[in-house]
Structure formats: C-alpha cells, structure tokens
mmCIF file of C-alpha atoms in Angstrom:
data_model
loop_
_atom_site.group_PDB
_atom_site.id
_atom_site.type_symbol
_atom_site.label_atom_id
_atom_site.label_comp_id
_atom_site.label_asym_id
_atom_site.label_seq_id
_atom_site.Cartn_x
_atom_site.Cartn_y
_atom_site.Cartn_z
ATOM 1 C CA MET A 1 -36.057 -10.017 84.958
ATOM 2 C CA PRO A 2 -35.700 -6.749 83.033
ATOM 3 C CA GLN A 3 -32.517 -6.553 80.903
ATOM 4 C CA ASP A 4 -29.768 -4.115 81.968
ATOM 5 C CA PRO A 5 -29.924 -1.283 79.393
ATOM 6 C CA SER A 6 -26.125 -0.999 79.501
ATOM 7 C CA GLN A 7 -25.725 -4.552 78.034
ATOM 8 C CA PRO A 8 -26.237 -5.422 74.333
ATOM 9 C CA ARG A 9 -29.680 -6.669 73.576
ATOM 10 C CA ARG A 10 -29.935 -10.442 73.221
ATOM 11 C CA LEU A 11 -32.149 -12.080 70.635
ATOM 12 C CA HIS A 12 -34.082 -15.178 71.546
ATOM 13 C CA GLY A 13 -36.114 -17.855 69.812
ATOM 14 C CA PRO A 14 -37.239 -17.712 66.174
ATOM 15 C CA ARG A 15 -35.947 -14.173 65.619
ATOM 16 C CA ARG A 16 -32.395 -15.139 66.550
ATOM 17 C CA ALA A 17 -32.532 -18.268 64.347
ATOM 18 C CA LEU A 18 -33.851 -16.288 61.371
ATOM 19 C CA LEU A 19 -31.096 -13.675 61.622
ATOM 20 C CA GLY A 20 -28.431 -16.386 61.898
ATOM 21 C CA ALA A 21 -29.690 -18.170 58.810
ATOM 22 C CA GLY A 22 -29.768 -14.928 56.833
ATOM 23 C CA SER A 23 -26.180 -14.095 57.770
ATOM 24 C CA ALA A 24 -25.013 -17.547 56.734
ATOM 25 C CA ALA A 25 -26.758 -17.261 53.359
ATOM 26 C CA LEU A 26 -25.212 -13.838 52.738
ATOM 27 C CA GLY A 27 -21.771 -15.199 53.577
ATOM 28 C CA LEU A 28 -22.178 -18.116 51.201
ATOM 29 C CA GLY A 29 -23.372 -15.765 48.470
ATOM 30 C CA LEU A 30 -20.313 -13.529 48.799
ATOM 31 C CA LEU A 31 -18.043 -16.548 48.734
ATOM 32 C CA GLY A 32 -19.805 -17.951 45.655
ATOM 33 C CA ARG A 33 -19.174 -15.002 43.277
ATOM 34 C CA PRO A 34 -16.634 -12.201 42.862
ATOM 35 C CA LEU A 35 -17.544 -8.722 43.972
ATOM 36 C CA HIS A 36 -16.868 -7.344 40.480
ATOM 37 C CA ALA A 37 -17.695 -9.995 37.875
ATOM 38 C CA ALA A 38 -16.052 -9.288 34.484
ATOM 39 C CA GLU A 39 -18.412 -8.841 31.552
ATOM 40 C CA PRO A 40 -18.135 -11.552 28.891
ATOM 41 C CA TYR A 41 -16.389 -10.491 25.661
ATOM 42 C CA PRO A 42 -17.745 -8.955 23.568
ATOM 43 C CA SER A 43 -20.398 -6.943 25.355
ATOM 44 C CA LYS A 44 -20.603 -4.035 22.877
ATOM 45 C CA PRO A 45 -19.948 -3.370 19.164
ATOM 46 C CA ILE A 46 -16.435 -3.858 17.763
ATOM 47 C CA ARG A 47 -14.767 -1.335 15.430
ATOM 48 C CA LEU A 48 -12.701 -2.848 12.603
ATOM 49 C CA LEU A 49 -10.509 -0.177 11.012
ATOM 50 C CA VAL A 50 -9.364 -0.425 7.386
ATOM 51 C CA GLY A 51 -6.684 1.963 6.126
ATOM 52 C CA PHE A 52 -8.055 2.136 2.581
ATOM 53 C CA ALA A 53 -11.112 3.515 0.825
ATOM 54 C CA SER A 54 -14.191 1.342 0.462
ATOM 55 C CA GLY A 55 -14.400 -0.988 -2.520
ATOM 56 C CA GLY A 56 -10.785 -2.181 -2.609
ATOM 57 C CA PRO A 57 -9.784 -5.802 -1.899
ATOM 58 C CA THR A 58 -8.785 -5.164 1.735
ATOM 59 C CA ASP A 59 -12.063 -3.383 2.446
ATOM 60 C CA VAL A 60 -14.203 -5.979 0.656
ATOM 61 C CA ILE A 61 -12.600 -8.894 2.518
ATOM 62 C CA ALA A 62 -12.937 -7.039 5.827
ATOM 63 C CA ARG A 63 -16.663 -6.552 5.195
ATOM 64 C CA VAL A 64 -17.218 -10.182 4.208
ATOM 65 C CA LEU A 65 -15.634 -11.295 7.480
ATOM 66 C CA ALA A 66 -17.261 -8.583 9.608
ATOM 67 C CA LYS A 67 -20.713 -9.756 8.560
ATOM 68 C CA ASP A 68 -20.020 -13.320 9.682
ATOM 69 C CA LEU A 69 -18.139 -12.281 12.826
ATOM 70 C CA SER A 70 -21.114 -10.186 13.926
ATOM 71 C CA LEU A 71 -23.305 -13.286 13.914
ATOM 72 C CA SER A 72 -20.698 -15.500 15.549
ATOM 73 C CA LEU A 73 -19.728 -13.078 18.318
ATOM 74 C CA GLY A 74 -23.237 -11.793 19.013
ATOM 75 C CA GLN A 75 -22.160 -8.156 18.626
ATOM 76 C CA SER A 76 -21.885 -5.874 15.596
ATOM 77 C CA VAL A 77 -18.452 -5.731 13.962
ATOM 78 C CA VAL A 78 -18.463 -2.366 12.191
ATOM 79 C CA VAL A 79 -15.955 -1.666 9.417
ATOM 80 C CA GLU A 80 -14.618 1.901 9.449
ATOM 81 C CA ASN A 81 -12.555 3.198 6.527
ATOM 82 C CA LYS A 82 -9.728 5.466 7.665
ATOM 83 C CA ALA A 83 -7.982 5.986 4.337
ATOM 84 C CA GLY A 84 -4.864 8.063 3.899
ATOM 85 C CA ALA A 85 -1.088 8.164 4.423
ATOM 86 C CA SER A 86 -0.650 4.708 2.883
ATOM 87 C CA SER A 87 -2.934 3.158 5.558
ATOM 88 C CA MET A 88 -0.965 4.706 8.440
ATOM 89 C CA ILE A 89 -3.902 6.766 9.792
ATOM 90 C CA ALA A 90 -5.849 3.619 10.675
ATOM 91 C CA THR A 91 -2.742 1.816 11.890
ATOM 92 C CA ARG A 92 -1.787 4.618 14.279
ATOM 93 C CA GLU A 93 -5.314 4.828 15.677
ATOM 94 C CA VAL A 94 -5.381 1.127 16.527
ATOM 95 C CA ARG A 95 -1.869 1.315 17.951
ATOM 96 C CA ASN A 96 -3.104 3.983 20.393
ATOM 97 C CA ALA A 97 -6.415 2.287 21.214
ATOM 98 C CA ALA A 98 -7.216 0.525 24.496
ATOM 99 C CA PRO A 99 -6.181 -3.159 24.398
ATOM 100 C CA ASP A 100 -9.704 -4.366 25.129
ATOM 101 C CA GLY A 101 -10.666 -6.003 21.825
ATOM 102 C CA TYR A 102 -13.106 -3.295 20.758
ATOM 103 C CA THR A 103 -10.831 -1.481 18.271
ATOM 104 C CA LEU A 104 -9.157 -3.769 15.733
ATOM 105 C CA LEU A 105 -7.120 -3.339 12.550
ATOM 106 C CA PHE A 106 -7.658 -5.100 9.243
ATOM 107 C CA SER A 107 -4.338 -4.473 7.579
ATOM 108 C CA SER A 108 -2.030 -5.523 4.764
ATOM 109 C CA LEU A 109 1.532 -5.381 3.465
ATOM 110 C CA GLY A 110 1.974 -1.669 4.199
ATOM 111 C CA MET A 111 1.871 -2.221 7.959
ATOM 112 C CA ASN A 112 5.364 -3.745 7.793
ATOM 113 C CA VAL A 113 6.670 -1.763 4.838
ATOM 114 C CA ASN A 114 5.801 1.811 5.837
ATOM 115 C CA PRO A 115 8.180 1.986 8.843
ATOM 116 C CA LEU A 116 10.927 0.454 6.698
ATOM 117 C CA LEU A 117 10.481 3.261 4.183
ATOM 118 C CA ILE A 118 10.102 6.284 6.466
ATOM 119 C CA GLY A 119 11.305 5.111 9.876
ATOM 120 C CA ASP A 120 9.889 6.685 13.039
ATOM 121 C CA LYS A 121 7.647 8.995 11.013
ATOM 122 C CA ALA A 122 5.329 6.027 10.515
ATOM 123 C CA GLY A 123 4.226 6.495 14.131
ATOM 124 C CA TYR A 124 4.239 2.834 15.138
ATOM 125 C CA ASN A 125 6.471 -0.235 15.460
ATOM 126 C CA PRO A 126 4.994 -3.244 13.614
ATOM 127 C CA LYS A 127 6.975 -5.687 15.776
ATOM 128 C CA THR A 128 5.852 -4.441 19.191
ATOM 129 C CA ASP A 129 2.667 -2.382 18.874
ATOM 130 C CA PHE A 130 0.192 -5.071 17.790
ATOM 131 C CA SER A 131 -1.165 -8.480 18.766
ATOM 132 C CA PRO A 132 -1.693 -10.591 15.615
ATOM 133 C CA ILE A 133 -4.990 -12.484 15.392
ATOM 134 C CA SER A 134 -5.010 -14.194 11.993
ATOM 135 C CA ASN A 135 -3.935 -13.734 8.388
ATOM 136 C CA ALA A 136 -7.250 -14.006 6.564
ATOM 137 C CA ALA A 137 -5.978 -14.408 3.016
ATOM 138 C CA ASN A 138 -3.271 -13.692 0.477
ATOM 139 C CA LEU A 139 -3.850 -11.743 -2.736
ATOM 140 C CA PRO A 140 -1.311 -13.281 -5.124
ATOM 141 C CA LEU A 141 0.433 -11.351 -7.849
ATOM 142 C CA VAL A 142 1.053 -12.563 -11.393
ATOM 143 C CA ALA A 143 3.847 -11.423 -13.699
ATOM 144 C CA VAL A 144 2.364 -10.133 -16.964
ATOM 145 C CA ALA A 145 3.671 -8.702 -20.234
ATOM 146 C CA GLY A 146 1.897 -7.266 -23.253
ATOM 147 C CA TYR A 147 0.466 -9.892 -25.599
ATOM 148 C CA ASP A 148 2.560 -8.603 -28.527
ATOM 149 C CA SER A 149 5.751 -8.415 -26.460
ATOM 150 C CA PRO A 150 8.663 -10.701 -27.415
ATOM 151 C CA ILE A 151 8.784 -11.647 -23.714
ATOM 152 C CA LYS A 152 6.633 -14.785 -23.514
ATOM 153 C CA SER A 153 8.017 -16.424 -20.398
ATOM 154 C CA ILE A 154 10.036 -15.801 -17.255
ATOM 155 C CA ALA A 155 13.018 -17.305 -19.106
ATOM 156 C CA ASP A 156 12.700 -14.610 -21.793
ATOM 157 C CA LEU A 157 12.443 -11.942 -19.117
ATOM 158 C CA LEU A 158 15.508 -13.219 -17.260
ATOM 159 C CA LYS A 159 17.583 -13.408 -20.428
ATOM 160 C CA LYS A 160 16.861 -9.764 -21.211
ATOM 161 C CA ALA A 161 17.347 -8.650 -17.588
ATOM 162 C CA ARG A 162 20.776 -10.286 -17.429
ATOM 163 C CA SER A 163 21.913 -8.506 -20.585
ATOM 164 C CA GLY A 164 22.614 -5.329 -18.627
ATOM 165 C CA ALA A 165 21.451 -2.910 -15.952
ATOM 166 C CA ASN A 166 18.007 -1.427 -16.647
ATOM 167 C CA ALA A 167 17.627 -3.584 -19.764
ATOM 168 C CA VAL A 168 14.193 -4.523 -18.429
ATOM 169 C CA SER A 169 11.564 -2.045 -17.219
ATOM 170 C CA PHE A 170 8.719 -2.870 -14.869
ATOM 171 C CA ALA A 171 5.629 -0.899 -13.914
ATOM 172 C CA SER A 172 3.890 -0.577 -10.566
ATOM 173 C CA SER A 173 0.980 1.230 -8.940
ATOM 174 C CA GLY A 174 3.454 3.468 -7.098
ATOM 175 C CA PRO A 175 6.622 3.501 -4.992
ATOM 176 C CA GLY A 176 6.586 1.118 -2.037
ATOM 177 C CA GLY A 177 3.573 -0.862 -3.235
ATOM 178 C CA SER A 178 3.388 -4.620 -3.609
ATOM 179 C CA GLY A 179 4.152 -4.578 -7.344
ATOM 180 C CA HIS A 180 7.172 -2.330 -6.823
ATOM 181 C CA LEU A 181 8.560 -4.498 -4.036
ATOM 182 C CA ALA A 182 8.001 -7.737 -5.964
ATOM 183 C CA GLY A 183 9.864 -6.306 -8.957
ATOM 184 C CA GLU A 184 12.757 -5.140 -6.797
ATOM 185 C CA LEU A 185 12.870 -8.548 -5.079
ATOM 186 C CA LEU A 186 13.169 -10.255 -8.468
ATOM 187 C CA ALA A 187 15.980 -7.867 -9.468
ATOM 188 C CA THR A 188 17.732 -8.559 -6.155
ATOM 189 C CA LEU A 189 17.508 -12.317 -6.680
ATOM 190 C CA LEU A 190 18.885 -11.881 -10.203
ATOM 191 C CA LYS A 191 21.643 -9.604 -8.872
ATOM 192 C CA THR A 192 20.845 -7.006 -11.490
ATOM 193 C CA LYS A 193 19.031 -3.693 -11.788
ATOM 194 C CA MET A 194 15.676 -3.255 -13.495
ATOM 195 C CA LEU A 195 14.116 0.106 -14.301
ATOM 196 C CA HIS A 196 11.116 0.847 -12.086
ATOM 197 C CA VAL A 197 8.379 2.939 -13.739
ATOM 198 C CA PRO A 198 5.843 4.066 -11.102
ATOM 199 C CA TYR A 199 2.251 5.058 -11.902
ATOM 200 C CA LYS A 200 -0.659 6.406 -9.907
ATOM 201 C CA GLY A 201 -2.533 3.140 -9.684
ATOM 202 C CA ASN A 202 -2.489 -0.317 -11.247
ATOM 203 C CA GLY A 203 -4.857 0.687 -14.063
ATOM 204 C CA PRO A 204 -2.584 3.235 -15.796
ATOM 205 C CA ALA A 205 0.414 0.955 -15.263
ATOM 206 C CA LEU A 206 -1.315 -1.968 -16.958
ATOM 207 C CA ILE A 207 -2.264 0.181 -19.960
ATOM 208 C CA ASP A 208 1.398 0.882 -20.678
ATOM 209 C CA VAL A 209 2.332 -2.782 -20.199
ATOM 210 C CA VAL A 210 -0.364 -3.761 -22.722
ATOM 211 C CA GLY A 211 0.941 -1.081 -25.082
ATOM 212 C CA GLY A 212 4.507 -2.333 -24.816
ATOM 213 C CA ARG A 213 5.872 0.875 -23.331
ATOM 214 C CA VAL A 214 6.962 -1.061 -20.225
ATOM 215 C CA ASP A 215 8.228 -4.651 -20.332
ATOM 216 C CA PHE A 216 6.204 -6.240 -17.542
ATOM 217 C CA MET A 217 4.655 -5.813 -14.104
ATOM 218 C CA PHE A 218 3.452 -7.791 -11.108
ATOM 219 C CA TYR A 219 -0.319 -7.359 -11.002
ATOM 220 C CA PRO A 220 -3.062 -8.661 -8.665
ATOM 221 C CA VAL A 221 -4.587 -11.799 -10.147
ATOM 222 C CA ILE A 222 -8.159 -10.464 -10.064
ATOM 223 C CA GLY A 223 -9.418 -9.482 -13.532
ATOM 224 C CA ILE A 224 -6.343 -10.746 -15.378
ATOM 225 C CA ALA A 225 -8.148 -13.717 -16.977
ATOM 226 C CA ASP A 226 -10.347 -11.344 -18.998
ATOM 227 C CA GLN A 227 -7.301 -9.461 -20.289
ATOM 228 C CA VAL A 228 -5.644 -12.708 -21.307
ATOM 229 C CA ALA A 229 -8.781 -13.952 -23.076
ATOM 230 C CA ALA A 230 -8.911 -10.674 -25.017
ATOM 231 C CA LYS A 231 -5.278 -11.225 -26.126
ATOM 232 C CA ARG A 232 -4.042 -8.100 -24.419
ATOM 233 C CA LEU A 233 -1.732 -9.762 -21.895
ATOM 234 C CA THR A 234 0.486 -12.807 -21.479
ATOM 235 C CA VAL A 235 0.888 -14.281 -18.001
ATOM 236 C CA LEU A 236 4.570 -15.152 -17.491
ATOM 237 C CA ALA A 237 4.260 -16.759 -14.057
ATOM 238 C CA VAL A 238 1.941 -16.858 -11.060
ATOM 239 C CA GLY A 239 3.031 -15.976 -7.549
ATOM 240 C CA THR A 240 1.251 -18.857 -5.864
ATOM 241 C CA ALA A 241 2.415 -22.136 -4.322
ATOM 242 C CA LYS A 242 0.412 -24.108 -6.908
ATOM 243 C CA ARG A 243 -0.665 -23.346 -10.457
ATOM 244 C CA LEU A 244 -3.909 -21.432 -10.726
ATOM 245 C CA PRO A 245 -6.937 -23.209 -12.248
ATOM 246 C CA GLN A 246 -7.584 -20.275 -14.587
ATOM 247 C CA PHE A 247 -3.997 -20.520 -15.936
ATOM 248 C CA PRO A 248 -3.166 -24.259 -15.768
ATOM 249 C CA ASP A 249 -0.321 -24.001 -18.305
ATOM 250 C CA VAL A 250 1.409 -21.064 -16.599
ATOM 251 C CA PRO A 251 4.234 -22.021 -14.192
ATOM 252 C CA THR A 252 4.557 -20.684 -10.689
ATOM 253 C CA MET A 253 7.448 -18.430 -9.726
ATOM 254 C CA SER A 254 8.839 -21.368 -7.753
ATOM 255 C CA GLU A 255 8.769 -23.561 -10.862
ATOM 256 C CA SER A 256 10.511 -20.728 -12.695
ATOM 257 C CA GLY A 257 13.436 -20.838 -10.288
ATOM 258 C CA PHE A 258 12.300 -18.616 -7.425
ATOM 259 C CA PRO A 259 11.157 -20.859 -4.565
ATOM 260 C CA GLY A 260 9.130 -19.243 -1.816
ATOM 261 C CA PHE A 261 8.092 -16.294 -3.989
ATOM 262 C CA GLU A 262 4.452 -16.976 -3.047
ATOM 263 C CA GLU A 263 5.140 -15.594 0.431
ATOM 264 C CA THR A 264 5.572 -12.160 -1.121
ATOM 265 C CA ALA A 265 1.863 -12.051 -1.986
ATOM 266 C CA PRO A 266 0.105 -9.127 -0.314
ATOM 267 C CA TRP A 267 -1.684 -10.390 2.789
ATOM 268 C CA VAL A 268 -4.789 -9.131 4.574
ATOM 269 C CA GLY A 269 -5.196 -9.932 8.245
ATOM 270 C CA MET A 270 -6.579 -8.843 11.594
ATOM 271 C CA LEU A 271 -4.598 -7.393 14.496
ATOM 272 C CA ALA A 272 -5.361 -5.879 17.898
ATOM 273 C CA PRO A 273 -3.387 -3.386 19.978
ATOM 274 C CA ALA A 274 -0.441 -4.836 21.887
ATOM 275 C CA ARG A 275 -1.230 -6.259 25.336
ATOM 276 C CA THR A 276 -4.755 -7.312 24.359
ATOM 277 C CA PRO A 277 -5.546 -10.250 26.697
ATOM 278 C CA ALA A 278 -4.951 -13.710 25.233
ATOM 279 C CA PRO A 279 -8.570 -14.902 25.839
ATOM 280 C CA ILE A 280 -9.852 -12.037 23.670
ATOM 281 C CA ILE A 281 -7.299 -12.762 20.931
ATOM 282 C CA ASN A 282 -8.304 -16.435 20.991
ATOM 283 C CA SER A 283 -12.028 -15.617 20.842
ATOM 284 C CA LEU A 284 -11.471 -13.448 17.765
ATOM 285 C CA TYR A 285 -9.230 -16.049 16.120
ATOM 286 C CA GLU A 286 -11.793 -18.816 16.677
ATOM 287 C CA ALA A 287 -14.563 -16.656 15.209
ATOM 288 C CA MET A 288 -12.385 -15.809 12.189
ATOM 289 C CA SER A 289 -11.416 -19.433 11.693
ATOM 290 C CA LYS A 290 -15.067 -20.506 11.674
ATOM 291 C CA ALA A 291 -15.944 -17.776 9.178
ATOM 292 C CA LEU A 292 -13.108 -18.692 6.806
ATOM 293 C CA ALA A 293 -14.180 -22.348 6.885
ATOM 294 C CA LYS A 294 -17.670 -21.525 5.538
ATOM 295 C CA ALA A 295 -18.285 -22.329 1.886
ATOM 296 C CA GLU A 296 -20.106 -19.060 1.181
ATOM 297 C CA VAL A 297 -17.253 -16.989 2.625
ATOM 298 C CA ARG A 298 -14.611 -18.936 0.716
ATOM 299 C CA THR A 299 -16.606 -18.514 -2.503
ATOM 300 C CA GLN A 300 -16.713 -14.749 -2.056
ATOM 301 C CA LEU A 301 -12.971 -14.586 -1.418
ATOM 302 C CA ASP A 302 -12.250 -16.868 -4.357
ATOM 303 C CA ARG A 303 -14.071 -14.444 -6.649
ATOM 304 C CA LEU A 304 -11.617 -11.767 -5.523
ATOM 305 C CA GLY A 305 -8.684 -13.992 -6.396
ATOM 306 C CA ALA A 306 -7.843 -14.369 -2.706
ATOM 307 C CA ILE A 307 -6.300 -17.518 -1.250
ATOM 308 C CA VAL A 308 -7.640 -18.270 2.232
ATOM 309 C CA VAL A 309 -5.017 -18.668 4.986
ATOM 310 C CA GLY A 310 -6.679 -18.435 8.428
ATOM 311 C CA ASP A 311 -3.526 -19.168 10.449
ATOM 312 C CA THR A 312 -3.258 -19.057 14.258
ATOM 313 C CA PRO A 313 -2.092 -15.959 16.169
ATOM 314 C CA ALA A 314 1.331 -17.563 16.706
ATOM 315 C CA GLU A 315 1.652 -18.543 13.034
ATOM 316 C CA PHE A 316 0.582 -15.076 11.895
ATOM 317 C CA ALA A 317 3.128 -13.468 14.243
ATOM 318 C CA ALA A 318 5.903 -15.673 12.812
ATOM 319 C CA PHE A 319 4.831 -14.832 9.244
ATOM 320 C CA LEU A 320 4.870 -11.104 10.009
ATOM 321 C CA ARG A 321 8.440 -11.359 11.313
ATOM 322 C CA ARG A 322 9.538 -13.123 8.108
ATOM 323 C CA ASP A 323 7.623 -10.611 5.994
ATOM 324 C CA HIS A 324 9.290 -7.684 7.774
ATOM 325 C CA ASP A 325 12.790 -9.127 7.438
ATOM 326 C CA ARG A 326 12.315 -9.992 3.754
ATOM 327 C CA TRP A 327 11.182 -6.510 2.762
ATOM 328 C CA GLU A 328 13.817 -4.890 4.944
ATOM 329 C CA GLY A 329 16.465 -6.708 2.910
ATOM 330 C CA VAL A 330 14.862 -5.783 -0.425
ATOM 331 C CA ILE A 331 14.394 -2.113 0.501
ATOM 332 C CA LYS A 332 18.020 -1.817 1.612
ATOM 333 C CA ALA A 333 19.409 -3.683 -1.407
ATOM 334 C CA ALA A 334 17.373 -1.597 -3.864
ATOM 335 C CA ALA A 335 17.908 1.636 -1.871
ATOM 336 C CA ILE A 336 14.176 2.401 -2.078
ATOM 337 C CA LYS A 337 13.273 5.819 -0.715
ATOM 338 C CA VAL A 338 9.774 7.284 -0.799
ATOM 339 C CA ASP A 339 7.790 9.997 0.972
ATOM 340 C CA LEU A 340 4.525 8.480 2.171
ATOM 341 C CA ASN A 341 3.339 11.511 4.173
#
C-alpha cells in the first residue's frame, strides 16, 4: 500500500539497521571524549625571562637549566634577557603575563628586596603575584679582607666593629645589593653601625678592599680562590652551611657565631605568574628537579660556585616568605633608602 505523504517516512530492513548502528556509535564516541580536549602542557615554546644582562651568574644558570628543560619538556625553553631597573622590568612582565606556564621568571634576591626599598613603585607584590616553582641554587657570599690587613678573622673584625660606630667600613657592588644587605645584617646582629661604601660593581669594590682602603666586603665565592692564592685577599668566613672544599681551614659564619647566615646567600629560582594551575607548576618542578640531579648540570653549577637546592614549590614559597621577612627587618633597622628607578 502506498505510504501517506503526510506521515514521516519509515525506514525498513538493512537501511534502518545501518542508520541505528551509526547513531549508536556516534553517541558512544561523544560520551568517550570531551568536546574540547585540553592540549597537553607544554604545546609551544616557553619564555624564561631573566632580569639581568647575559653572562652573569643568574643568566648562566638559567641557560644551563633551559637547555635541559627543553629536552625534558619536549618544547624549547628560550631565555630572554630583560635587563634594567634592578631586574624589575622582567619581574613586572611576568607578573602581568597569562598564568598558562608559557612566560616564566628566573629571578633572584632583588625580587623580594626591591619592593621593600621602593614600595609600590616596584610594580608588583612578591608575596601574591607569583607562583614559586623551585629554588635552583644559592650563590654563597664570603667575607674577605685585604691580605695585608690586620683583620685576619671574623673575631678581629668584630673586635674592631665593637670599638665604636663606623669603626669598620665595608664595600659593596651598590646600594640594596646582596653584599650591602649582608653587611647591614652583620651590623644589625652586632648591634652596631658599620660604614657602607658603595661602588658601581663588585670589581671596583674588591680593588679597594685589596688595597686596604675599605676593611672588608661580602663577595660572591666565584673567583675568590685565585685572589687568595695570589696573596691579595684573606677569607674571614664563608656564608655556607658547611666549610667549602677550596677553603677547608676557613670557618663558616655559623661557626663564627652567626647561625643561619647561610640563608642570606643570594638565590636563583624559577617562578610563574600567580594562579598558574598546579599541574603546570608540578610539571615544571619535576623537570627542574630532574635537571638539577644530573651530574653534568651539577658540575656546571659547581664551577660557578653555586650550591644546588632544587626544593619543592611549597618549600620555595616558605623560603621566600622567610627571605622577605629577614630583609624587611634589616632594611628597617639600617634605614636603607635607595632609588632603583
């Protein structure tokens, strides 16, 4: 009988069975996967911003790690130097970047210190604007005096410092730097005042320490062994938890009566913008941890005088809070004021 054209057309036999099977398969397919599957991280190159010029310790360590991270993550990790304003240009850019793991910061001590020195003009809040990933390494400082100086030990230095305000002078690479802050911390612990003599860089400062025009300074450990061998410098103490192999007879600052001083060592670590998803932070931490465990990477960092840390995101976050609070106390006690802009 002919079908009434006003009724929907019915399918019969194989054609109806085929259509039914196809619909079922489509339904199962839609149920089996999301409509918008997220791309695995990372799916494109990662920018790693460094707030200093190329060739310095922070930049060199960033490049050592970036090379290994590129292999581990399967995407290029490209180091970009954004020098200027005491590393604040790079820090601000990462603070304002999307929290997607593709713009990261390789930073150091100044990230915490800059806002303490100039307040809101820094353009970021170190406590709330970043997601810590890992502290890669510390770059310990050593206290040094000229070889011909009568100051041969920390005890000699302390005796002179306690004789009166500004009886001891100390050099640094400039106001607000690691050497300046370490010197002011020592003065604060001694409850005295030492005369800070700032220079434009560690090199000129060290020349005047060697020449006896300034009593001492805290200097990065790299390159110091050569100066000591040439009888130009005496190492008074090392700012590390254990004695350094290159100076086995030199006590640590802790042994000299200043426990915990090793935590003041300038650090270099990786951070992401705040609100970066935890899985991305964990992926980056795991890749960093694997890199820092490799013998060839550790050898390269050891040549720079760096001490590998490689802590977890939670441990790094806790360290940064302690670091901030410590320097806040020192800066207030010493009434340090500088213009970093």
